[in-house]
Amino acid sequence: MSVRSIKDVAAAVRGRRHDLGISQVELARRAGVSRKWISEFEAGKSTAEFGLVLRVLDALALSLELRDASSTQDGPSDRGAVDLDLLLNRFRASDAAEAGDE
Amino acid sequence: MSVRSIKDVAAAVRGRRHDLGISQVELARRAGVSRKWISEFEAGKSTAEFGLVLRVLDALALSLELRDASSTQDGPSDRGAVDLDLLLNRFRASDAAEAGDE
DNA sequence: CTACCATGTAACCGCACGGTGTCAATCACG
DNA sequence: CGTGATTGACACCGTGCGGTTACATGGTAG
């Protein structure tokens, strides 16, 4: 499942936690964070530290995969070469205005 | 590629950025973060905000996938049911001591 | 040699992250 | 009914994140 915003991770974490039938307290203890953190994170707090998120995912046996956004599955022909130029073009025009979060 | 620590993401980002031949200033501008942040993040700062990391990955056309840590590839038979009990066992014994990062 | 760019790093600062502690609401028990 | 567990929300606080600015270094042209 693709992670578009932190809410995706949050939902997954909460779901997984429910599947495991463990409480926030238990997860917090396992991951080494505070219960407040778990609570806020599961609510979709995008400012959560990456390291802590990783710890929680680890505690739930969830893992993050890093991949090319363009390649749907595997890179068959010439691994990453096409979309590079494609990206470079988008760098000509500039301006950032992404803010789907919170 | 599996993300074990933030350094994995950091390395990927830096690599991708080099592939694209863009500077930290450019990436920072595209992602809407400061150059200092890029610099520190690429150095492996694990306290980076998840949201910002997501922004940078997006700017580089990299994406994060969330998946089961146990399922190596696809989950064919009964989706997530085996490892749940397996995980539950690990919750009996407690104590958290994961700290591969910095 | 002198620019210029890219990058690391320092100092400074506002602000909010994350931890601790607490309370109320909710639900499931017996 | 009362009791306990779970969770959201609050106040409080110290620390450090992230932004800005500035400087030093190393590489690369010219």
PDB file of C-alpha atoms (C1' of nucleotides) in Angstrom:
ATOM      1  CA  MET A   1       0.000   0.000   0.000  1.00  0.00           C
ATOM      2  CA  SER A   2       1.328   3.332  -1.071  1.00  0.00           C
ATOM      3  CA  VAL A   3       2.000   5.977   1.527  1.00  0.00           C
ATOM      4  CA  ARG A   4       0.724   9.329   0.333  1.00  0.00           C
ATOM      5  CA  SER A   5       0.434  11.097   3.616  1.00  0.00           C
ATOM      6  CA  ILE A   6       1.220  10.121   7.155  1.00  0.00           C
ATOM      7  CA  LYS A   7      -2.429   9.350   7.635  1.00  0.00           C
ATOM      8  CA  ASP A   8      -1.984   6.233   5.580  1.00  0.00           C
ATOM      9  CA  VAL A   9       0.626   5.015   7.989  1.00  0.00           C
ATOM     10  CA  ALA A  10      -1.461   6.108  10.917  1.00  0.00           C
ATOM     11  CA  ALA A  11      -4.454   4.145   9.724  1.00  0.00           C
ATOM     12  CA  ALA A  12      -2.348   1.098   9.036  1.00  0.00           C
ATOM     13  CA  VAL A  13      -0.800   1.265  12.469  1.00  0.00           C
ATOM     14  CA  ARG A  14      -4.117   1.600  14.171  1.00  0.00           C
ATOM     15  CA  GLY A  15      -5.589  -1.219  12.139  1.00  0.00           C
ATOM     16  CA  ARG A  16      -2.662  -3.480  12.822  1.00  0.00           C
ATOM     17  CA  ARG A  17      -2.767  -2.674  16.477  1.00  0.00           C
ATOM     18  CA  HIS A  18      -6.428  -3.595  16.618  1.00  0.00           C
ATOM     19  CA  ASP A  19      -5.756  -6.795  14.737  1.00  0.00           C
ATOM     20  CA  LEU A  20      -3.170  -7.659  17.306  1.00  0.00           C
ATOM     21  CA  GLY A  21      -5.600  -6.712  20.015  1.00  0.00           C
ATOM     22  CA  ILE A  22      -3.095  -4.654  21.917  1.00  0.00           C
ATOM     23  CA  SER A  23      -3.678  -1.333  23.604  1.00  0.00           C
ATOM     24  CA  GLN A  24      -1.959   1.965  22.973  1.00  0.00           C
ATOM     25  CA  VAL A  25      -0.172   1.558  26.264  1.00  0.00           C
ATOM     26  CA  GLU A  26       1.217  -1.772  25.211  1.00  0.00           C
ATOM     27  CA  LEU A  27       2.295  -0.543  21.806  1.00  0.00           C
ATOM     28  CA  ALA A  28       3.808   2.566  23.301  1.00  0.00           C
ATOM     29  CA  ARG A  29       5.820   0.470  25.698  1.00  0.00           C
ATOM     30  CA  ARG A  30       6.925  -1.879  22.960  1.00  0.00           C
ATOM     31  CA  ALA A  31       7.965   0.936  20.659  1.00  0.00           C
ATOM     32  CA  GLY A  32       9.494   3.045  23.349  1.00  0.00           C
ATOM     33  CA  VAL A  33       7.301   6.079  22.870  1.00  0.00           C
ATOM     34  CA  SER A  34       4.668   7.698  25.043  1.00  0.00           C
ATOM     35  CA  ARG A  35       1.022   6.803  24.851  1.00  0.00           C
ATOM     36  CA  LYS A  36       0.311  10.397  23.989  1.00  0.00           C
ATOM     37  CA  TRP A  37       2.533  10.018  20.979  1.00  0.00           C
ATOM     38  CA  ILE A  38       0.693   6.929  19.791  1.00  0.00           C
ATOM     39  CA  SER A  39      -2.610   8.632  20.267  1.00  0.00           C
ATOM     40  CA  GLU A  40      -1.605  11.730  18.356  1.00  0.00           C
ATOM     41  CA  PHE A  41       0.166   9.776  15.676  1.00  0.00           C
ATOM     42  CA  GLU A  42      -2.816   7.563  15.039  1.00  0.00           C
ATOM     43  CA  ALA A  43      -4.791  10.754  14.652  1.00  0.00           C
ATOM     44  CA  GLY A  44      -2.552  11.674  11.745  1.00  0.00           C
ATOM     45  CA  LYS A  45       0.008  14.049  13.189  1.00  0.00           C
ATOM     46  CA  SER A  46       2.380  14.665  10.312  1.00  0.00           C
ATOM     47  CA  THR A  47       5.104  16.180  12.432  1.00  0.00           C
ATOM     48  CA  ALA A  48       5.942  12.897  14.077  1.00  0.00           C
ATOM     49  CA  GLU A  49       9.622  12.062  14.026  1.00  0.00           C
ATOM     50  CA  PHE A  50      10.571   9.611  11.333  1.00  0.00           C
ATOM     51  CA  GLY A  51      12.625   7.550  13.720  1.00  0.00           C
ATOM     52  CA  LEU A  52       9.737   7.071  16.120  1.00  0.00           C
ATOM     53  CA  VAL A  53       7.405   6.088  13.317  1.00  0.00           C
ATOM     54  CA  LEU A  54       9.957   3.509  12.284  1.00  0.00           C
ATOM     55  CA  ARG A  55      10.121   2.170  15.812  1.00  0.00           C
ATOM     56  CA  VAL A  56       6.358   1.763  15.987  1.00  0.00           C
ATOM     57  CA  LEU A  57       6.178   0.091  12.596  1.00  0.00           C
ATOM     58  CA  ASP A  58       8.888  -2.246  13.686  1.00  0.00           C
ATOM     59  CA  ALA A  59       7.028  -3.117  16.857  1.00  0.00           C
ATOM     60  CA  LEU A  60       4.028  -4.039  14.726  1.00  0.00           C
ATOM     61  CA  ALA A  61       6.017  -5.997  12.181  1.00  0.00           C
ATOM     62  CA  LEU A  62       5.201  -3.501   9.493  1.00  0.00           C
ATOM     63  CA  SER A  63       7.887  -2.368   7.148  1.00  0.00           C
ATOM     64  CA  LEU A  64       8.472   0.517   4.802  1.00  0.00           C
ATOM     65  CA  GLU A  65       9.634   0.000   1.270  1.00  0.00           C
ATOM     66  CA  LEU A  66      11.278   2.728  -0.709  1.00  0.00           C
ATOM     67  CA  ARG A  67      10.684   2.679  -4.396  1.00  0.00           C
ATOM     68  CA  ASP A  68      10.412   4.574  -7.566  1.00  0.00           C
ATOM     69  CA  ALA A  69       7.168   6.429  -7.799  1.00  0.00           C
ATOM     70  CA  SER A  70       6.940   5.810 -11.537  1.00  0.00           C
ATOM     71  CA  SER A  71       7.809   2.128 -11.649  1.00  0.00           C
ATOM     72  CA  THR A  72       4.628   0.294 -10.730  1.00  0.00           C
ATOM     73  CA  GLN A  73       6.338  -2.924  -9.780  1.00  0.00           C
ATOM     74  CA  ASP A  74       9.763  -3.855 -11.039  1.00  0.00           C
ATOM     75  CA  GLY A  75      12.068  -1.923 -13.309  1.00  0.00           C
ATOM     76  CA  PRO A  76      12.034  -4.136 -16.405  1.00  0.00           C
ATOM     77  CA  SER A  77      13.811  -2.422 -19.255  1.00  0.00           C
ATOM     78  CA  ASP A  78      16.317   0.281 -18.380  1.00  0.00           C
ATOM     79  CA  ARG A  79      16.086   0.839 -14.692  1.00  0.00           C
ATOM     80  CA  GLY A  80      15.340   4.483 -13.973  1.00  0.00           C
ATOM     81  CA  ALA A  81      16.432   6.468 -16.914  1.00  0.00           C
ATOM     82  CA  VAL A  82      13.203   7.464 -18.533  1.00  0.00           C
ATOM     83  CA  ASP A  83      11.589   9.249 -15.664  1.00  0.00           C
ATOM     84  CA  LEU A  84      14.764  11.063 -14.797  1.00  0.00           C
ATOM     85  CA  ASP A  85      14.494  13.356 -17.746  1.00  0.00           C
ATOM     86  CA  LEU A  86      10.816  13.522 -17.097  1.00  0.00           C
ATOM     87  CA  LEU A  87      11.525  14.746 -13.619  1.00  0.00           C
ATOM     88  CA  LEU A  88      14.193  17.118 -14.753  1.00  0.00           C
ATOM     89  CA  ASN A  89      11.622  18.845 -16.869  1.00  0.00           C
ATOM     90  CA  ARG A  90       9.378  19.403 -13.927  1.00  0.00           C
ATOM     91  CA  PHE A  91      12.300  21.084 -12.241  1.00  0.00           C
ATOM     92  CA  ARG A  92      12.324  23.814 -14.846  1.00  0.00           C
ATOM     93  CA  ALA A  93       8.991  25.107 -13.784  1.00  0.00           C
ATOM     94  CA  SER A  94       9.280  25.549 -10.085  1.00  0.00           C
ATOM     95  CA  ASP A  95       7.081  26.633  -7.236  1.00  0.00           C
ATOM     96  CA  ALA A  96       6.030  24.183  -4.569  1.00  0.00           C
ATOM     97  CA  ALA A  97       2.485  24.127  -3.326  1.00  0.00           C
ATOM     98  CA  GLU A  98       1.868  20.650  -1.942  1.00  0.00           C
ATOM     99  CA  ALA A  99      -0.140  20.570   1.218  1.00  0.00           C
ATOM    100  CA  GLY A 100      -2.570  17.719   1.354  1.00  0.00           C
ATOM    101  CA  ASP A 101      -1.665  17.004   4.939  1.00  0.00           C
ATOM    102  CA  GLU A 102      -3.398  18.057   8.069  1.00  0.00           C
TER     103      GLU A 102
ATOM    104  CA  MET B   1      14.388  -1.544  -0.945  1.00  0.00           C
ATOM    105  CA  SER B   2      13.506  -2.020   2.659  1.00  0.00           C
ATOM    106  CA  VAL B   3      13.781   0.924   5.023  1.00  0.00           C
ATOM    107  CA  ARG B   4      15.436  -0.166   8.250  1.00  0.00           C
ATOM    108  CA  SER B   5      16.578   3.165   9.494  1.00  0.00           C
ATOM    109  CA  ILE B   6      16.234   6.674   8.225  1.00  0.00           C
ATOM    110  CA  LYS B   7      19.709   6.392   6.810  1.00  0.00           C
ATOM    111  CA  ASP B   8      18.355   4.158   4.102  1.00  0.00           C
ATOM    112  CA  VAL B   9      16.005   6.887   3.024  1.00  0.00           C
ATOM    113  CA  ALA B  10      18.722   9.472   3.383  1.00  0.00           C
ATOM    114  CA  ALA B  11      21.063   7.563   1.127  1.00  0.00           C
ATOM    115  CA  ALA B  12      18.344   6.981  -1.424  1.00  0.00           C
ATOM    116  CA  VAL B  13      17.447  10.642  -1.444  1.00  0.00           C
ATOM    117  CA  ARG B  14      21.007  11.722  -1.870  1.00  0.00           C
ATOM    118  CA  GLY B  15      21.562   9.183  -4.614  1.00  0.00           C
ATOM    119  CA  ARG B  16      18.440  10.174  -6.431  1.00  0.00           C
ATOM    120  CA  ARG B  17      19.287  13.817  -6.115  1.00  0.00           C
ATOM    121  CA  HIS B  18      22.682  13.196  -7.628  1.00  0.00           C
ATOM    122  CA  ASP B  19      21.130  11.175 -10.414  1.00  0.00           C
ATOM    123  CA  LEU B  20      18.906  14.095 -11.161  1.00  0.00           C
ATOM    124  CA  GLY B  21      21.893  16.367 -10.979  1.00  0.00           C
ATOM    125  CA  ILE B  22      20.166  18.905  -8.807  1.00  0.00           C
ATOM    126  CA  SER B  23      21.629  20.749  -5.852  1.00  0.00           C
ATOM    127  CA  GLN B  24      20.442  20.758  -2.268  1.00  0.00           C
ATOM    128  CA  VAL B  25      19.190  24.281  -2.793  1.00  0.00           C
ATOM    129  CA  GLU B  26      17.051  23.175  -5.676  1.00  0.00           C
ATOM    130  CA  LEU B  27      15.654  20.172  -3.877  1.00  0.00           C
ATOM    131  CA  ALA B  28      15.028  22.216  -0.779  1.00  0.00           C
ATOM    132  CA  ARG B  29      13.082  24.723  -2.791  1.00  0.00           C
ATOM    133  CA  ARG B  30      11.105  22.029  -4.543  1.00  0.00           C
ATOM    134  CA  ALA B  31      10.243  20.231  -1.334  1.00  0.00           C
ATOM    135  CA  GLY B  32       9.617  23.378   0.629  1.00  0.00           C
ATOM    136  CA  VAL B  33      12.233  22.780   3.279  1.00  0.00           C
ATOM    137  CA  SER B  34      15.438  24.560   4.160  1.00  0.00           C
ATOM    138  CA  ARG B  35      18.786  23.607   2.716  1.00  0.00           C
ATOM    139  CA  LYS B  36      19.996  22.936   6.205  1.00  0.00           C
ATOM    140  CA  TRP B  37      17.249  20.384   6.598  1.00  0.00           C
ATOM    141  CA  ILE B  38      18.261  18.600   3.418  1.00  0.00           C
ATOM    142  CA  SER B  39      21.863  18.609   4.475  1.00  0.00           C
ATOM    143  CA  GLU B  40      21.143  17.221   7.901  1.00  0.00           C
ATOM    144  CA  PHE B  41      18.604  14.768   6.646  1.00  0.00           C
ATOM    145  CA  GLU B  42      20.973  13.372   4.057  1.00  0.00           C
ATOM    146  CA  ALA B  43      23.402  12.927   6.907  1.00  0.00           C
ATOM    147  CA  GLY B  44      20.925  10.592   8.536  1.00  0.00           C
ATOM    148  CA  LYS B  45      19.126  12.698  11.108  1.00  0.00           C
ATOM    149  CA  SER B  46      16.463  10.390  12.470  1.00  0.00           C
ATOM    150  CA  THR B  47      14.448  13.121  14.123  1.00  0.00           C
ATOM    151  CA  ALA B  48      13.313  14.557  10.844  1.00  0.00           C
ATOM    152  CA  GLU B  49       9.579  15.085  10.643  1.00  0.00           C
ATOM    153  CA  PHE B  50       7.762  12.406   8.730  1.00  0.00           C
ATOM    154  CA  GLY B  51       5.791  14.946   6.758  1.00  0.00           C
ATOM    155  CA  LEU B  52       8.906  16.697   5.524  1.00  0.00           C
ATOM    156  CA  VAL B  53      10.524  13.438   4.513  1.00  0.00           C
ATOM    157  CA  LEU B  54       7.407  12.651   2.542  1.00  0.00           C
ATOM    158  CA  ARG B  55       7.580  16.011   0.832  1.00  0.00           C
ATOM    159  CA  VAL B  56      11.172  15.447  -0.221  1.00  0.00           C
ATOM    160  CA  LEU B  57      10.487  11.940  -1.457  1.00  0.00           C
ATOM    161  CA  ASP B  58       7.600  13.290  -3.445  1.00  0.00           C
ATOM    162  CA  ALA B  59       9.774  15.960  -4.992  1.00  0.00           C
ATOM    163  CA  LEU B  60      12.158  13.242  -6.118  1.00  0.00           C
ATOM    164  CA  ALA B  61       9.443  10.936  -7.393  1.00  0.00           C
ATOM    165  CA  LEU B  62      10.253   8.375  -4.744  1.00  0.00           C
ATOM    166  CA  SER B  63       7.471   6.680  -2.898  1.00  0.00           C
ATOM    167  CA  LEU B  64       7.041   4.759   0.314  1.00  0.00           C
ATOM    168  CA  GLU B  65       5.246   1.460   0.443  1.00  0.00           C
ATOM    169  CA  LEU B  66       3.836   0.078   3.630  1.00  0.00           C
ATOM    170  CA  ARG B  67       3.802  -3.646   3.944  1.00  0.00           C
ATOM    171  CA  ASP B  68       3.880  -6.620   6.163  1.00  0.00           C
ATOM    172  CA  ALA B  69       7.319  -7.240   7.505  1.00  0.00           C
ATOM    173  CA  SER B  70       6.852 -11.004   7.443  1.00  0.00           C
ATOM    174  CA  SER B  71       5.491 -11.362   3.934  1.00  0.00           C
ATOM    175  CA  THR B  72       8.528 -11.292   1.727  1.00  0.00           C
ATOM    176  CA  GLN B  73       6.638 -10.505  -1.408  1.00  0.00           C
ATOM    177  CA  ASP B  74       2.953 -11.265  -1.747  1.00  0.00           C
ATOM    178  CA  GLY B  75       0.585 -12.623   0.826  1.00  0.00           C
ATOM    179  CA  PRO B  76      -1.034 -15.465  -1.083  1.00  0.00           C
ATOM    180  CA  SER B  77      -2.933 -17.781   1.211  1.00  0.00           C
ATOM    181  CA  ASP B  78      -4.583 -16.267   4.269  1.00  0.00           C
ATOM    182  CA  ARG B  79      -3.658 -12.645   4.424  1.00  0.00           C
ATOM    183  CA  GLY B  80      -1.978 -11.837   7.715  1.00  0.00           C
ATOM    184  CA  ALA B  81      -3.205 -14.371  10.195  1.00  0.00           C
ATOM    185  CA  VAL B  82      -0.177 -16.512  10.828  1.00  0.00           C
ATOM    186  CA  ASP B  83       2.218 -13.851  11.910  1.00  0.00           C
ATOM    187  CA  LEU B  84      -0.338 -12.210  14.115  1.00  0.00           C
ATOM    188  CA  ASP B  85      -0.160 -14.956  16.689  1.00  0.00           C
ATOM    189  CA  LEU B  86       3.521 -14.999  16.134  1.00  0.00           C
ATOM    190  CA  LEU B  87       3.649 -11.354  17.014  1.00  0.00           C
ATOM    191  CA  LEU B  88       1.349 -11.754  19.934  1.00  0.00           C
ATOM    192  CA  ASN B  89       3.797 -14.135  21.476  1.00  0.00           C
ATOM    193  CA  ARG B  90       6.524 -11.591  21.278  1.00  0.00           C
ATOM    194  CA  PHE B  91       4.289  -9.266  23.201  1.00  0.00           C
ATOM    195  CA  ARG B  92       4.301 -11.556  26.196  1.00  0.00           C
ATOM    196  CA  ALA B  93       7.920 -11.043  26.837  1.00  0.00           C
ATOM    197  CA  SER B  94       8.307  -7.324  26.855  1.00  0.00           C
ATOM    198  CA  ASP B  95      11.100  -4.847  27.199  1.00  0.00           C
ATOM    199  CA  ALA B  96      12.001  -2.638  24.279  1.00  0.00           C
ATOM    200  CA  ALA B  97      15.624  -2.116  23.431  1.00  0.00           C
ATOM    201  CA  GLU B  98      15.738  -1.267  19.747  1.00  0.00           C
ATOM    202  CA  ALA B  99      18.128   1.526  18.947  1.00  0.00           C
ATOM    203  CA  GLY B 100      20.085   0.984  15.792  1.00  0.00           C
ATOM    204  CA  ASP B 101      19.917   4.646  15.034  1.00  0.00           C
ATOM    205  CA  GLU B 102      22.424   7.168  16.094  1.00  0.00           C
TER     206      GLU B 102
ATOM    207  C1'  DC C   1      45.157  33.371 -10.001  1.00  0.00           C
ATOM    208  C1'  DT C   2      40.289  34.753  -9.187  1.00  0.00           C
ATOM    209  C1'  DA C   3      35.249  33.837  -9.379  1.00  0.00           C
ATOM    210  C1'  DC C   4      31.551  30.768  -8.628  1.00  0.00           C
ATOM    211  C1'  DC C   5      28.946  26.919  -7.037  1.00  0.00           C
ATOM    212  C1'  DA C   6      27.833  23.201  -3.792  1.00  0.00           C
ATOM    213  C1'  DT C   7      28.016  21.576   0.700  1.00  0.00           C
ATOM    214  C1'  DG C   8      28.951  21.265   5.716  1.00  0.00           C
ATOM    215  C1'  DT C   9      28.608  23.697   9.865  1.00  0.00           C
ATOM    216  C1'  DA C  10      28.039  27.212  13.238  1.00  0.00           C
ATOM    217  C1'  DA C  11      25.157  30.634  15.918  1.00  0.00           C
ATOM    218  C1'  DC C  12      20.733  32.322  16.949  1.00  0.00           C
ATOM    219  C1'  DC C  13      15.770  31.906  17.829  1.00  0.00           C
ATOM    220  C1'  DG C  14      10.716  30.836  17.924  1.00  0.00           C
ATOM    221  C1'  DC C  15       7.857  27.342  18.725  1.00  0.00           C
ATOM    222  C1'  DA C  16       6.043  22.950  19.141  1.00  0.00           C
ATOM    223  C1'  DC C  17       7.414  17.996  19.647  1.00  0.00           C
ATOM    224  C1'  DG C  18       7.373  14.534  22.866  1.00  0.00           C
ATOM    225  C1'  DG C  19       7.182  13.022  27.805  1.00  0.00           C
ATOM    226  C1'  DT C  20       4.771  13.026  32.244  1.00  0.00           C
ATOM    227  C1'  DG C  21       0.699  13.380  34.827  1.00  0.00           C
ATOM    228  C1'  DT C  22      -4.116  13.888  35.100  1.00  0.00           C
ATOM    229  C1'  DC C  23      -9.091  13.757  34.200  1.00  0.00           C
ATOM    230  C1'  DA C  24     -13.421  12.350  31.876  1.00  0.00           C
ATOM    231  C1'  DA C  25     -15.884   9.372  28.850  1.00  0.00           C
ATOM    232  C1'  DT C  26     -16.708   4.989  27.182  1.00  0.00           C
ATOM    233  C1'  DC C  27     -17.073   0.092  27.184  1.00  0.00           C
ATOM    234  C1'  DA C  28     -16.966  -4.588  29.088  1.00  0.00           C
ATOM    235  C1'  DC C  29     -16.961  -7.170  32.617  1.00  0.00           C
ATOM    236  C1'  DG C  30     -18.939  -9.706  37.278  1.00  0.00           C
TER     237       DG C  30
ATOM    238  C1'  DC D   1     -24.509  -1.241  40.631  1.00  0.00           C
ATOM    239  C1'  DG D   2     -19.234  -0.789  40.923  1.00  0.00           C
ATOM    240  C1'  DT D   3     -14.630  -1.806  38.955  1.00  0.00           C
ATOM    241  C1'  DG D   4     -11.216  -1.869  35.662  1.00  0.00           C
ATOM    242  C1'  DA D   5      -9.332  -1.106  31.022  1.00  0.00           C
ATOM    243  C1'  DT D   6      -8.927   1.869  27.017  1.00  0.00           C
ATOM    244  C1'  DT D   7      -8.555   6.193  24.877  1.00  0.00           C
ATOM    245  C1'  DG D   8      -9.021  11.232  23.884  1.00  0.00           C
ATOM    246  C1'  DA D   9      -7.777  15.554  25.668  1.00  0.00           C
ATOM    247  C1'  DC D  10      -5.717  18.857  28.752  1.00  0.00           C
ATOM    248  C1'  DA D  11      -1.869  21.550  31.130  1.00  0.00           C
ATOM    249  C1'  DC D  12       2.935  21.879  31.951  1.00  0.00           C
ATOM    250  C1'  DC D  13       7.780  21.755  30.685  1.00  0.00           C
ATOM    251  C1'  DG D  14      12.518  21.002  28.741  1.00  0.00           C
ATOM    252  C1'  DT D  15      14.758  20.186  24.764  1.00  0.00           C
ATOM    253  C1'  DG D  16      15.806  20.363  20.183  1.00  0.00           C
ATOM    254  C1'  DC D  17      13.722  20.734  15.412  1.00  0.00           C
ATOM    255  C1'  DG D  18      13.632  23.595  11.582  1.00  0.00           C
ATOM    256  C1'  DG D  19      14.387  28.203   9.490  1.00  0.00           C
ATOM    257  C1'  DT D  20      17.545  32.006   8.672  1.00  0.00           C
ATOM    258  C1'  DT D  21      21.937  33.898   8.124  1.00  0.00           C
ATOM    259  C1'  DA D  22      26.666  33.620   7.797  1.00  0.00           C
ATOM    260  C1'  DC D  23      31.185  31.665   7.140  1.00  0.00           C
ATOM    261  C1'  DA D  24      34.703  28.105   5.540  1.00  0.00           C
ATOM    262  C1'  DT D  25      35.940  24.578   2.529  1.00  0.00           C
ATOM    263  C1'  DG D  26      36.559  22.119  -1.865  1.00  0.00           C
ATOM    264  C1'  DG D  27      35.823  21.662  -6.549  1.00  0.00           C
ATOM    265  C1'  DT D  28      35.535  23.743 -11.291  1.00  0.00           C
ATOM    266  C1'  DA D  29      35.888  26.681 -14.743  1.00  0.00           C
ATOM    267  C1'  DG D  30      37.636  31.110 -16.951  1.00  0.00           C
TER     268       DG D  30
END
